[in-house]
Short mmCIF file of C-alpha atoms in Angstrom, two decimals:
data_model
loop_
_atom_site.label_atom_id
_atom_site.label_comp_id
_atom_site.label_asym_id
_atom_site.label_seq_id
_atom_site.Cartn_x
_atom_site.Cartn_y
_atom_site.Cartn_z
CA VAL A 273 0.00 0.00 0.00
CA ARG A 274 1.48 3.32 -1.04
CA VAL A 275 1.02 6.71 0.58
CA ALA A 276 -1.34 8.73 -1.60
CA ARG A 277 -0.45 12.24 -2.75
CA PHE A 278 -2.08 15.18 -4.49
CA LEU A 279 -1.59 15.73 -8.23
CA GLN A 280 0.95 18.29 -9.36
CA PRO A 281 -0.18 21.05 -11.80
CA HIS A 282 1.36 19.33 -14.84
CA GLU A 283 -0.38 16.04 -13.96
CA ARG A 284 -3.91 17.28 -13.52
CA ALA A 285 -6.73 15.59 -15.37
CA GLN A 286 -10.40 16.32 -15.95
CA GLN A 287 -12.28 15.22 -12.87
CA ALA A 288 -14.77 12.44 -12.32
CA ALA A 289 -17.44 12.15 -9.63
CA LEU A 290 -17.86 9.31 -7.16
CA VAL A 291 -21.48 9.52 -6.04
CA SER A 292 -23.64 7.55 -3.64
CA TYR A 293 -26.54 7.74 -1.26
CA PRO A 294 -24.98 8.10 2.23
CA ARG A 295 -23.62 4.94 3.84
CA SER A 296 -23.24 3.14 0.52
CA GLY A 297 -19.47 2.63 0.42
CA ASN A 298 -18.12 5.91 -0.95
CA SER A 299 -15.33 6.18 1.62
CA LEU A 300 -14.46 2.51 1.15
CA LEU A 301 -14.08 2.85 -2.61
CA ARG A 302 -12.09 6.08 -2.21
CA SER A 303 -9.68 4.30 0.12
CA LEU A 304 -9.28 1.38 -2.29
CA LEU A 305 -8.67 3.67 -5.27
CA GLU A 306 -6.14 5.74 -3.34
CA SER A 307 -4.28 2.57 -2.38
CA CYS A 308 -4.26 1.40 -6.00
CA SER A 309 -3.39 4.67 -7.70
CA GLY A 310 -1.35 6.47 -5.06
CA VAL A 311 -3.35 9.63 -5.76
CA ILE A 312 -5.64 11.34 -3.24
CA THR A 313 -9.36 11.61 -3.96
CA GLY A 314 -11.43 14.64 -2.93
CA SER A 315 -14.91 15.42 -1.70
CA ASP A 316 -17.40 18.29 -1.86
CA THR A 317 -17.99 18.12 1.90
CA PRO A 318 -16.87 21.22 3.88
CA ARG A 319 -13.29 20.53 4.94
CA HIS A 320 -13.69 21.64 8.56
CA ALA A 321 -17.01 19.91 9.25
CA PRO A 322 -16.73 17.39 12.11
CA LEU A 323 -17.50 14.41 9.89
CA SER A 324 -14.91 15.54 7.34
CA ARG A 325 -12.30 15.77 10.06
CA HIS A 326 -13.31 12.28 11.15
CA LEU A 327 -12.69 10.87 7.67
CA ALA A 328 -9.44 12.81 7.35
CA ALA A 329 -8.27 11.23 10.62
CA PHE A 330 -8.88 7.83 9.01
CA GLY A 331 -6.57 8.73 6.12
CA LEU A 332 -8.78 10.48 3.55
CA ALA A 333 -6.65 13.61 3.25
CA GLY A 334 -8.70 15.05 0.38
CA GLU A 335 -11.79 15.88 2.43
CA GLY A 336 -13.14 19.24 1.24
CA VAL A 337 -10.74 19.38 -1.74
CA THR A 338 -12.39 19.78 -5.13
CA ASP A 339 -9.72 21.54 -7.19
CA GLY A 340 -7.24 20.08 -9.68
CA ARG A 341 -5.16 18.42 -6.98
CA VAL A 342 -7.67 15.54 -6.99
CA TRP A 343 -8.88 13.47 -9.93
CA LEU A 344 -12.00 11.99 -8.31
CA VAL A 345 -14.50 13.91 -6.15
CA LYS A 346 -16.94 12.29 -3.72
CA SER A 347 -20.47 13.70 -3.65
CA HIS A 348 -23.92 12.84 -2.31
CA TRP A 349 -25.64 15.31 -4.65
CA PRO A 350 -28.61 15.68 -4.99
CA GLU A 351 -29.31 14.06 -1.60
CA ARG A 352 -27.33 16.95 -0.13
CA LYS A 353 -25.55 20.00 -1.49
CA GLY A 354 -21.77 20.08 -1.32
CA CYS A 355 -19.56 23.02 -0.43
CA ARG A 356 -19.05 23.89 -4.11
CA GLU A 357 -20.04 22.78 -7.59
CA VAL A 358 -17.64 20.59 -9.54
CA GLY A 359 -17.67 20.03 -13.29
CA VAL A 360 -16.98 16.38 -14.11
CA HIS A 361 -16.57 14.34 -17.29
CA ALA A 362 -17.65 10.96 -15.91
CA THR A 363 -19.46 9.50 -12.89
CA VAL A 364 -19.14 6.32 -10.84
CA LEU A 365 -22.33 5.52 -8.90
CA ILE A 366 -22.08 3.16 -5.92
CA VAL A 367 -25.33 1.36 -5.11
CA ARG A 368 -26.01 -0.47 -1.85
CA ASN A 369 -29.03 -2.59 -0.97
CA PRO A 370 -31.51 0.09 0.20
CA ILE A 371 -32.53 -1.87 3.29
CA ASP A 372 -28.94 -1.93 4.51
CA ALA A 373 -28.14 1.62 3.37
CA ILE A 374 -31.17 3.16 5.09
CA ASP A 375 -30.51 1.18 8.26
CA SER A 376 -26.84 2.24 8.28
CA TYR A 377 -27.88 5.85 7.71
CA TRP A 378 -30.11 5.56 10.82
CA HIS A 379 -27.04 4.73 12.89
CA PHE A 380 -25.14 7.58 11.24
CA VAL A 381 -27.90 10.10 12.02
CA LEU A 382 -28.14 9.07 15.66
CA THR A 383 -24.41 8.80 16.39
CA GLN A 384 -23.06 11.46 14.00
CA THR A 385 -20.09 9.20 13.29
CA HIS A 386 -19.06 6.88 10.46
CA THR A 387 -18.16 4.04 12.80
CA ASP A 388 -20.51 3.83 15.81
CA SER A 389 -23.83 1.98 16.05
CA VAL A 390 -26.84 2.44 18.31
CA ARG A 391 -28.19 -0.25 20.59
CA GLU A 392 -30.91 -2.52 19.27
CA SER A 393 -33.21 -1.17 22.00
CA GLU A 394 -33.23 2.20 20.22
CA TYR A 395 -35.40 0.76 17.46
CA ASP A 396 -38.14 0.15 20.03
CA ARG A 397 -37.59 3.33 22.01
CA LEU A 398 -37.66 5.42 18.83
CA ALA A 399 -40.16 3.29 16.92
CA ALA A 400 -42.11 6.25 15.52
CA GLU A 401 -38.94 8.04 14.44
CA TRP A 402 -37.60 4.85 12.85
CA LYS A 403 -40.82 4.39 10.87
CA GLU A 404 -40.63 8.00 9.65
CA HIS A 405 -36.96 7.57 8.78
CA VAL A 406 -37.64 4.51 6.64
CA ALA A 407 -40.56 6.13 4.81
CA ARG A 408 -38.65 9.36 4.14
CA GLU A 409 -35.34 7.79 3.18
CA SER A 410 -36.91 5.17 0.92
CA ALA A 411 -38.21 8.01 -1.23
CA VAL A 412 -34.88 9.85 -1.05
CA TRP A 413 -32.96 6.68 -2.00
CA ALA A 414 -35.20 6.09 -5.02
CA ALA A 415 -35.04 9.73 -6.19
CA PHE A 416 -31.27 9.83 -5.78
CA HIS A 417 -30.71 6.83 -8.02
CA GLN A 418 -33.31 7.92 -10.57
CA HIS A 419 -31.44 11.22 -10.86
CA TRP A 420 -28.09 9.60 -11.62
CA LEU A 421 -29.45 6.89 -13.89
CA ALA A 422 -30.87 9.69 -16.05
CA THR A 423 -27.59 11.65 -16.23
CA LYS A 424 -26.11 12.46 -19.64
CA THR A 425 -22.60 12.14 -18.21
CA PRO A 426 -20.91 8.76 -18.88
CA LEU A 427 -21.93 6.57 -15.94
CA LEU A 428 -20.65 3.36 -14.36
CA VAL A 429 -22.73 1.65 -11.66
CA VAL A 430 -20.97 -0.57 -9.11
CA ARG A 431 -22.39 -2.54 -6.18
CA TYR A 432 -21.20 -1.90 -2.63
CA GLU A 433 -21.62 -5.59 -1.92
CA ASP A 434 -19.06 -6.41 -4.64
CA LEU A 435 -16.51 -4.20 -2.88
CA LEU A 436 -16.99 -6.26 0.29
CA ASP A 437 -16.66 -9.61 -1.48
CA PRO A 438 -12.95 -10.56 -1.68
CA GLN A 439 -13.65 -12.61 -4.81
CA ARG A 440 -15.28 -9.69 -6.64
CA ARG A 441 -13.38 -6.70 -5.25
CA GLY A 442 -10.46 -6.92 -7.70
CA GLU A 443 -12.76 -7.28 -10.70
CA THR A 444 -14.85 -4.31 -9.54
CA LEU A 445 -11.79 -2.10 -9.10
CA GLN A 446 -10.60 -3.07 -12.57
CA LEU A 447 -13.97 -2.07 -14.01
CA VAL A 448 -13.79 1.32 -12.27
CA ALA A 449 -10.20 1.90 -13.42
CA ALA A 450 -10.98 0.94 -17.04
CA PHE A 451 -14.05 3.18 -17.09
CA LEU A 452 -12.20 6.20 -15.71
CA TYR A 453 -9.09 5.79 -17.86
CA ALA A 454 -11.13 5.34 -21.04
CA ARG A 455 -12.59 8.81 -20.43
CA ALA A 456 -9.56 10.55 -18.94
CA ALA A 457 -8.27 13.72 -20.53
CA PRO A 458 -5.70 16.25 -19.29
CA ALA A 459 -6.93 19.44 -17.66
CA ASP A 460 -5.83 22.81 -18.97
CA GLY A 461 -2.09 23.22 -18.64
CA ALA A 462 -1.38 19.53 -18.09
CA SER A 463 0.03 16.99 -20.51
CA ALA A 464 -1.74 13.77 -21.40
CA GLU A 465 1.42 11.80 -20.63
CA ALA A 466 1.86 13.29 -17.17
CA ALA A 467 -1.81 12.87 -16.30
CA ALA A 468 -1.72 9.21 -17.32
CA ALA A 469 1.58 8.58 -15.53
CA ALA A 470 0.27 10.04 -12.28
CA LEU A 471 -2.41 7.34 -12.11
CA HIS A 472 -0.34 4.48 -13.53
CA GLY A 473 -0.63 2.34 -10.43
CA MET A 474 -4.24 1.29 -10.88
#
């Protein structure tokens, strides 16, 4: 595993988006791609927000970075608005089983962390709130994916469950890498050779 770094000005490429409904594996895929490529990924989350600092502490140094130093930018748009708009040339959509995603988001909402879980007794104690959460987030989950499936930007859909499966993880990462490289182009002021070389590890 290599230590990831930001892109230099001469290496910068047109950016791609890594989008997902919350708790669907965005941070996991970012970590895997950074390990493979050696290049830091960014996000449109405010850099100094508590949850951004939490992810940064776990090694995602590109939290809140959306400029040319990163080649891939995490977003939950349109489920939530990021700190700034980012123009992208391609999109990778991570999809997780909605039952698991909505349940995981419940834990996230109650604990305000990416790692902690609530006690099972909270489902009974907050039964009305849980029912409202499921009804609301089911509609949000569906609308989120309908939005991205209708995008005119080149789109690749990957399953969160395939990232967890050791037998399918490598194949999934290869699909993501092939999709992104097939659509990569240098940003203004960068050379195609340098941009490609910067990501040669994937």
